[in-house]
Amino acid sequence: MAGLMGFGQRQTVAARAKGGLLVLGAFAVLLFVIELFNMVMLRSLNSTFGLRPRSADGLLDIFTFPLLHANLNHLLSNSLPLIIFGFLVFLSGLRVFLTALAFSWLGSGLTVWLIGDGGITVGSSGLVFGLFSFLLVRGFFNRSWRQILLAVVLFMGYGSILLGVLPIVAGFVSWQAHLGGAAGGVVAALLLRPRTGRTP
């Protein structure tokens, strides 16, 4: 029986891994298709759908600005960590991935809309920071040593990017998007933590 349970768990992890590769791969392809179209349109999509802080129309831009980038290098710098972190989150299931992504997306967008410097913001780096922060803290909320160990490894490899949440970073980088995305990832991890039942 134990062998059958272990086989079933391996099958589940394998299925999630396959699903994660398909979903993150498809999302990356979508970003590159949009980037190519944006290049053809001479970056006009950025001025139309980029996030404009504190404007009524800008509230709708919250849903579109992570899909756009300033240039191809900007997209390339975001795509690899987005795929890596997104895949690792997806291994916990589609519901967990969608929750972490949604809170990262909304946290990033709302923070830029509220305290952005007034320029147009584009890019998926807020999602990167949100998924990364989710991976860093969820193990502590879940009391999972395996997830904490993964967080330590990720922090050792990518921890320096957290400096991007500080206002001291270069002016062309939206620290507001990074900060909001990271906060959204922490909120998602908090909401997804296991509920402990109360005994009467």
PDB file of C-alpha atoms in Angstrom:
ATOM      1  CA  MET A   1       0.000   0.000   0.000  1.00  0.00           C
ATOM      2  CA  ALA A   2       2.818   2.403   0.881  1.00  0.00           C
ATOM      3  CA  GLY A   3       4.416   1.682  -2.481  1.00  0.00           C
ATOM      4  CA  LEU A   4       1.185   2.500  -4.301  1.00  0.00           C
ATOM      5  CA  MET A   5       0.830   5.767  -2.355  1.00  0.00           C
ATOM      6  CA  GLY A   6       4.408   6.737  -3.196  1.00  0.00           C
ATOM      7  CA  PHE A   7       3.823   5.956  -6.857  1.00  0.00           C
ATOM      8  CA  GLY A   8       0.653   8.049  -6.824  1.00  0.00           C
ATOM      9  CA  GLN A   9       2.507  10.985  -5.281  1.00  0.00           C
ATOM     10  CA  ARG A  10       5.246  10.732  -7.898  1.00  0.00           C
ATOM     11  CA  GLN A  11       2.598  10.693 -10.607  1.00  0.00           C
ATOM     12  CA  THR A  12       0.997  13.805  -9.104  1.00  0.00           C
ATOM     13  CA  VAL A  13       4.308  15.677  -8.957  1.00  0.00           C
ATOM     14  CA  ALA A  14       5.109  14.616 -12.523  1.00  0.00           C
ATOM     15  CA  ALA A  15       1.682  15.791 -13.712  1.00  0.00           C
ATOM     16  CA  ARG A  16       2.136  19.135 -11.971  1.00  0.00           C
ATOM     17  CA  ALA A  17       5.603  19.527 -13.434  1.00  0.00           C
ATOM     18  CA  LYS A  18       4.253  18.854 -16.909  1.00  0.00           C
ATOM     19  CA  GLY A  19       1.392  21.276 -16.353  1.00  0.00           C
ATOM     20  CA  GLY A  20       3.765  23.910 -15.018  1.00  0.00           C
ATOM     21  CA  LEU A  21       6.015  23.648 -18.062  1.00  0.00           C
ATOM     22  CA  LEU A  22       3.025  23.960 -20.396  1.00  0.00           C
ATOM     23  CA  VAL A  23       1.460  26.916 -18.565  1.00  0.00           C
ATOM     24  CA  LEU A  24       4.682  28.872 -18.019  1.00  0.00           C
ATOM     25  CA  GLY A  25       5.890  28.051 -21.529  1.00  0.00           C
ATOM     26  CA  ALA A  26       2.627  29.277 -23.020  1.00  0.00           C
ATOM     27  CA  PHE A  27       2.753  32.453 -20.921  1.00  0.00           C
ATOM     28  CA  ALA A  28       6.325  33.139 -22.029  1.00  0.00           C
ATOM     29  CA  VAL A  29       5.346  32.617 -25.672  1.00  0.00           C
ATOM     30  CA  LEU A  30       2.458  35.052 -25.189  1.00  0.00           C
ATOM     31  CA  LEU A  31       4.836  37.679 -23.790  1.00  0.00           C
ATOM     32  CA  PHE A  32       7.192  37.300 -26.753  1.00  0.00           C
ATOM     33  CA  VAL A  33       4.319  37.474 -29.262  1.00  0.00           C
ATOM     34  CA  ILE A  34       3.093  40.676 -27.619  1.00  0.00           C
ATOM     35  CA  GLU A  35       6.648  42.045 -27.626  1.00  0.00           C
ATOM     36  CA  LEU A  36       7.052  41.385 -31.346  1.00  0.00           C
ATOM     37  CA  PHE A  37       3.702  42.996 -32.092  1.00  0.00           C
ATOM     38  CA  ASN A  38       4.646  45.948 -29.904  1.00  0.00           C
ATOM     39  CA  MET A  39       7.897  46.352 -31.846  1.00  0.00           C
ATOM     40  CA  VAL A  40       5.964  46.389 -35.123  1.00  0.00           C
ATOM     41  CA  MET A  41       3.612  48.995 -33.632  1.00  0.00           C
ATOM     42  CA  LEU A  42       6.617  51.158 -32.655  1.00  0.00           C
ATOM     43  CA  ARG A  43       5.931  50.659 -28.937  1.00  0.00           C
ATOM     44  CA  SER A  44       2.517  52.310 -29.181  1.00  0.00           C
ATOM     45  CA  LEU A  45       1.043  49.593 -26.945  1.00  0.00           C
ATOM     46  CA  ASN A  46       3.122  50.870 -24.048  1.00  0.00           C
ATOM     47  CA  SER A  47       1.598  54.328 -24.158  1.00  0.00           C
ATOM     48  CA  THR A  48      -1.902  52.864 -24.483  1.00  0.00           C
ATOM     49  CA  PHE A  49      -1.800  49.952 -22.046  1.00  0.00           C
ATOM     50  CA  GLY A  50       1.158  50.825 -19.797  1.00  0.00           C
ATOM     51  CA  LEU A  51       0.275  51.711 -16.216  1.00  0.00           C
ATOM     52  CA  ARG A  52      -0.269  55.417 -15.551  1.00  0.00           C
ATOM     53  CA  PRO A  53      -0.311  56.207 -11.819  1.00  0.00           C
ATOM     54  CA  ARG A  54      -3.288  57.888 -10.197  1.00  0.00           C
ATOM     55  CA  SER A  55      -5.360  58.165 -13.356  1.00  0.00           C
ATOM     56  CA  ALA A  56      -8.843  56.703 -13.711  1.00  0.00           C
ATOM     57  CA  ASP A  57      -7.866  54.911 -16.914  1.00  0.00           C
ATOM     58  CA  GLY A  58      -4.757  53.642 -15.174  1.00  0.00           C
ATOM     59  CA  LEU A  59      -6.837  51.298 -13.034  1.00  0.00           C
ATOM     60  CA  LEU A  60      -7.541  49.226 -16.132  1.00  0.00           C
ATOM     61  CA  ASP A  61      -3.852  49.282 -17.035  1.00  0.00           C
ATOM     62  CA  ILE A  62      -3.189  47.206 -13.909  1.00  0.00           C
ATOM     63  CA  PHE A  63      -4.402  44.201 -15.887  1.00  0.00           C
ATOM     64  CA  THR A  64      -2.223  44.848 -18.946  1.00  0.00           C
ATOM     65  CA  PHE A  65       1.067  46.463 -17.929  1.00  0.00           C
ATOM     66  CA  PRO A  66       2.898  43.215 -16.935  1.00  0.00           C
ATOM     67  CA  LEU A  67       2.320  41.894 -20.463  1.00  0.00           C
ATOM     68  CA  LEU A  68       4.330  44.737 -22.020  1.00  0.00           C
ATOM     69  CA  HIS A  69       8.040  45.557 -21.903  1.00  0.00           C
ATOM     70  CA  ALA A  70      10.298  48.469 -22.753  1.00  0.00           C
ATOM     71  CA  ASN A  71      12.343  46.382 -25.205  1.00  0.00           C
ATOM     72  CA  LEU A  72      13.411  42.837 -25.965  1.00  0.00           C
ATOM     73  CA  ASN A  73      16.248  42.897 -23.415  1.00  0.00           C
ATOM     74  CA  HIS A  74      13.759  43.944 -20.753  1.00  0.00           C
ATOM     75  CA  LEU A  75      11.588  40.941 -21.595  1.00  0.00           C
ATOM     76  CA  LEU A  76      14.548  38.563 -21.698  1.00  0.00           C
ATOM     77  CA  SER A  77      15.711  39.676 -18.247  1.00  0.00           C
ATOM     78  CA  ASN A  78      12.257  38.972 -16.794  1.00  0.00           C
ATOM     79  CA  SER A  79      11.291  35.814 -18.664  1.00  0.00           C
ATOM     80  CA  LEU A  80      13.814  33.329 -17.224  1.00  0.00           C
ATOM     81  CA  PRO A  81      13.205  34.070 -13.511  1.00  0.00           C
ATOM     82  CA  LEU A  82       9.473  34.270 -14.222  1.00  0.00           C
ATOM     83  CA  ILE A  83       9.536  30.762 -15.699  1.00  0.00           C
ATOM     84  CA  ILE A  84      11.751  29.362 -12.918  1.00  0.00           C
ATOM     85  CA  PHE A  85       9.803  30.838 -10.003  1.00  0.00           C
ATOM     86  CA  GLY A  86       6.444  30.222 -11.647  1.00  0.00           C
ATOM     87  CA  PHE A  87       7.317  26.583 -12.297  1.00  0.00           C
ATOM     88  CA  LEU A  88       8.384  26.046  -8.681  1.00  0.00           C
ATOM     89  CA  VAL A  89       5.139  27.575  -7.424  1.00  0.00           C
ATOM     90  CA  PHE A  90       3.108  25.500  -9.909  1.00  0.00           C
ATOM     91  CA  LEU A  91       4.521  22.297  -8.375  1.00  0.00           C
ATOM     92  CA  SER A  92       2.187  23.016  -5.448  1.00  0.00           C
ATOM     93  CA  GLY A  93      -0.825  23.008  -7.760  1.00  0.00           C
ATOM     94  CA  LEU A  94      -2.743  25.217 -10.160  1.00  0.00           C
ATOM     95  CA  ARG A  95      -4.805  26.893  -7.416  1.00  0.00           C
ATOM     96  CA  VAL A  96      -1.678  27.878  -5.513  1.00  0.00           C
ATOM     97  CA  PHE A  97      -0.026  29.190  -8.672  1.00  0.00           C
ATOM     98  CA  LEU A  98      -3.040  31.247  -9.757  1.00  0.00           C
ATOM     99  CA  THR A  99      -3.455  32.700  -6.255  1.00  0.00           C
ATOM    100  CA  ALA A 100       0.205  33.694  -5.991  1.00  0.00           C
ATOM    101  CA  LEU A 101       0.175  35.125  -9.515  1.00  0.00           C
ATOM    102  CA  ALA A 102      -3.048  37.084  -8.963  1.00  0.00           C
ATOM    103  CA  PHE A 103      -1.875  38.685  -5.711  1.00  0.00           C
ATOM    104  CA  SER A 104       1.533  39.477  -7.213  1.00  0.00           C
ATOM    105  CA  TRP A 105      -0.153  41.045 -10.250  1.00  0.00           C
ATOM    106  CA  LEU A 106      -2.644  43.117  -8.253  1.00  0.00           C
ATOM    107  CA  GLY A 107      -0.151  44.059  -5.538  1.00  0.00           C
ATOM    108  CA  SER A 108       2.333  45.281  -8.112  1.00  0.00           C
ATOM    109  CA  GLY A 109      -0.228  47.207 -10.124  1.00  0.00           C
ATOM    110  CA  LEU A 110      -2.003  48.853  -7.208  1.00  0.00           C
ATOM    111  CA  THR A 111       1.277  49.956  -5.626  1.00  0.00           C
ATOM    112  CA  VAL A 112       2.452  51.552  -8.876  1.00  0.00           C
ATOM    113  CA  TRP A 113      -0.945  53.206  -9.361  1.00  0.00           C
ATOM    114  CA  LEU A 114      -0.881  54.629  -5.839  1.00  0.00           C
ATOM    115  CA  ILE A 115       2.749  55.730  -5.415  1.00  0.00           C
ATOM    116  CA  GLY A 116       4.269  55.533  -8.907  1.00  0.00           C
ATOM    117  CA  ASP A 117       6.492  58.409 -10.015  1.00  0.00           C
ATOM    118  CA  GLY A 118       4.100  59.533 -12.748  1.00  0.00           C
ATOM    119  CA  GLY A 119       5.704  57.857 -15.750  1.00  0.00           C
ATOM    120  CA  ILE A 120       4.350  54.887 -17.666  1.00  0.00           C
ATOM    121  CA  THR A 121       5.290  51.538 -16.126  1.00  0.00           C
ATOM    122  CA  VAL A 122       5.517  48.269 -18.071  1.00  0.00           C
ATOM    123  CA  GLY A 123       7.057  44.887 -17.373  1.00  0.00           C
ATOM    124  CA  SER A 124       6.491  41.601 -15.570  1.00  0.00           C
ATOM    125  CA  SER A 125       9.178  42.124 -12.929  1.00  0.00           C
ATOM    126  CA  GLY A 126       6.473  42.687 -10.311  1.00  0.00           C
ATOM    127  CA  LEU A 127       5.270  39.144 -10.991  1.00  0.00           C
ATOM    128  CA  VAL A 128       8.840  37.882 -10.645  1.00  0.00           C
ATOM    129  CA  PHE A 129       9.194  39.551  -7.248  1.00  0.00           C
ATOM    130  CA  GLY A 130       5.790  38.293  -6.132  1.00  0.00           C
ATOM    131  CA  LEU A 131       6.443  34.656  -7.019  1.00  0.00           C
ATOM    132  CA  PHE A 132       9.938  34.882  -5.531  1.00  0.00           C
ATOM    133  CA  SER A 133       8.721  36.318  -2.224  1.00  0.00           C
ATOM    134  CA  PHE A 134       5.982  33.667  -2.124  1.00  0.00           C
ATOM    135  CA  LEU A 135       8.608  30.939  -2.439  1.00  0.00           C
ATOM    136  CA  LEU A 136      10.750  32.579   0.241  1.00  0.00           C
ATOM    137  CA  VAL A 137       8.092  32.802   2.953  1.00  0.00           C
ATOM    138  CA  ARG A 138       5.574  30.014   2.336  1.00  0.00           C
ATOM    139  CA  GLY A 139       7.698  27.384   4.083  1.00  0.00           C
ATOM    140  CA  PHE A 140       7.537  29.350   7.335  1.00  0.00           C
ATOM    141  CA  PHE A 141       3.752  29.700   7.102  1.00  0.00           C
ATOM    142  CA  ASN A 142       3.354  26.034   6.110  1.00  0.00           C
ATOM    143  CA  ARG A 143       5.956  24.837   8.635  1.00  0.00           C
ATOM    144  CA  SER A 144       7.557  22.812   5.853  1.00  0.00           C
ATOM    145  CA  TRP A 145      11.285  22.161   6.184  1.00  0.00           C
ATOM    146  CA  ARG A 146      11.463  21.147   2.535  1.00  0.00           C
ATOM    147  CA  GLN A 147      10.000  24.473   1.409  1.00  0.00           C
ATOM    148  CA  ILE A 148      12.241  26.365   3.841  1.00  0.00           C
ATOM    149  CA  LEU A 149      15.284  24.583   2.415  1.00  0.00           C
ATOM    150  CA  LEU A 150      14.190  25.551  -1.103  1.00  0.00           C
ATOM    151  CA  ALA A 151      13.764  29.150   0.077  1.00  0.00           C
ATOM    152  CA  VAL A 152      17.318  29.158   1.446  1.00  0.00           C
ATOM    153  CA  VAL A 153      18.699  27.839  -1.850  1.00  0.00           C
ATOM    154  CA  LEU A 154      16.707  30.397  -3.855  1.00  0.00           C
ATOM    155  CA  PHE A 155      17.781  33.219  -1.553  1.00  0.00           C
ATOM    156  CA  MET A 156      21.424  32.264  -1.978  1.00  0.00           C
ATOM    157  CA  GLY A 157      21.029  32.285  -5.759  1.00  0.00           C
ATOM    158  CA  TYR A 158      18.652  35.198  -6.308  1.00  0.00           C
ATOM    159  CA  GLY A 159      18.449  37.088  -3.010  1.00  0.00           C
ATOM    160  CA  SER A 160      20.278  40.106  -4.385  1.00  0.00           C
ATOM    161  CA  ILE A 161      17.286  40.988  -6.564  1.00  0.00           C
ATOM    162  CA  LEU A 162      15.406  41.971  -3.406  1.00  0.00           C
ATOM    163  CA  LEU A 163      17.364  45.217  -3.474  1.00  0.00           C
ATOM    164  CA  GLY A 164      14.989  46.105  -6.299  1.00  0.00           C
ATOM    165  CA  VAL A 165      12.247  46.883  -3.772  1.00  0.00           C
ATOM    166  CA  LEU A 166      14.230  49.870  -2.481  1.00  0.00           C
ATOM    167  CA  PRO A 167      13.870  53.421  -3.852  1.00  0.00           C
ATOM    168  CA  ILE A 168      17.664  53.621  -4.175  1.00  0.00           C
ATOM    169  CA  VAL A 169      17.656  51.518  -7.353  1.00  0.00           C
ATOM    170  CA  ALA A 170      18.196  53.105 -10.771  1.00  0.00           C
ATOM    171  CA  GLY A 171      15.531  55.566 -11.808  1.00  0.00           C
ATOM    172  CA  PHE A 172      14.410  53.569 -14.843  1.00  0.00           C
ATOM    173  CA  VAL A 173      13.466  50.585 -12.619  1.00  0.00           C
ATOM    174  CA  SER A 174      10.061  50.609 -10.943  1.00  0.00           C
ATOM    175  CA  TRP A 175      10.821  49.755  -7.336  1.00  0.00           C
ATOM    176  CA  GLN A 176       7.134  50.360  -6.633  1.00  0.00           C
ATOM    177  CA  ALA A 177       6.181  47.434  -8.905  1.00  0.00           C
ATOM    178  CA  HIS A 178       8.786  45.249  -7.216  1.00  0.00           C
ATOM    179  CA  LEU A 179       7.670  46.206  -3.716  1.00  0.00           C
ATOM    180  CA  GLY A 180       3.978  45.720  -4.463  1.00  0.00           C
ATOM    181  CA  GLY A 181       4.565  42.403  -6.187  1.00  0.00           C
ATOM    182  CA  ALA A 182       6.669  41.138  -3.281  1.00  0.00           C
ATOM    183  CA  ALA A 183       3.999  42.210  -0.793  1.00  0.00           C
ATOM    184  CA  GLY A 184       1.360  40.438  -2.882  1.00  0.00           C
ATOM    185  CA  GLY A 185       3.385  37.237  -2.830  1.00  0.00           C
ATOM    186  CA  VAL A 186       3.655  37.364   0.960  1.00  0.00           C
ATOM    187  CA  VAL A 187      -0.105  37.957   1.284  1.00  0.00           C
ATOM    188  CA  ALA A 188      -0.790  34.977  -1.000  1.00  0.00           C
ATOM    189  CA  ALA A 189       1.455  32.735   1.100  1.00  0.00           C
ATOM    190  CA  LEU A 190      -0.318  33.911   4.242  1.00  0.00           C
ATOM    191  CA  LEU A 191      -3.770  33.222   2.796  1.00  0.00           C
ATOM    192  CA  LEU A 192      -2.756  29.779   1.525  1.00  0.00           C
ATOM    193  CA  ARG A 193      -1.251  28.612   4.812  1.00  0.00           C
ATOM    194  CA  PRO A 194      -2.812  25.493   6.329  1.00  0.00           C
ATOM    195  CA  ARG A 195      -5.738  26.157   8.622  1.00  0.00           C
ATOM    196  CA  THR A 196      -5.395  24.618  12.066  1.00  0.00           C
ATOM    197  CA  GLY A 197      -8.649  23.258  13.371  1.00  0.00           C
ATOM    198  CA  ARG A 198      -9.929  24.364  16.748  1.00  0.00           C
ATOM    199  CA  THR A 199     -11.049  21.840  19.289  1.00  0.00           C
ATOM    200  CA  PRO A 200     -14.053  22.662  21.469  1.00  0.00           C
TER     201      PRO A 200
END
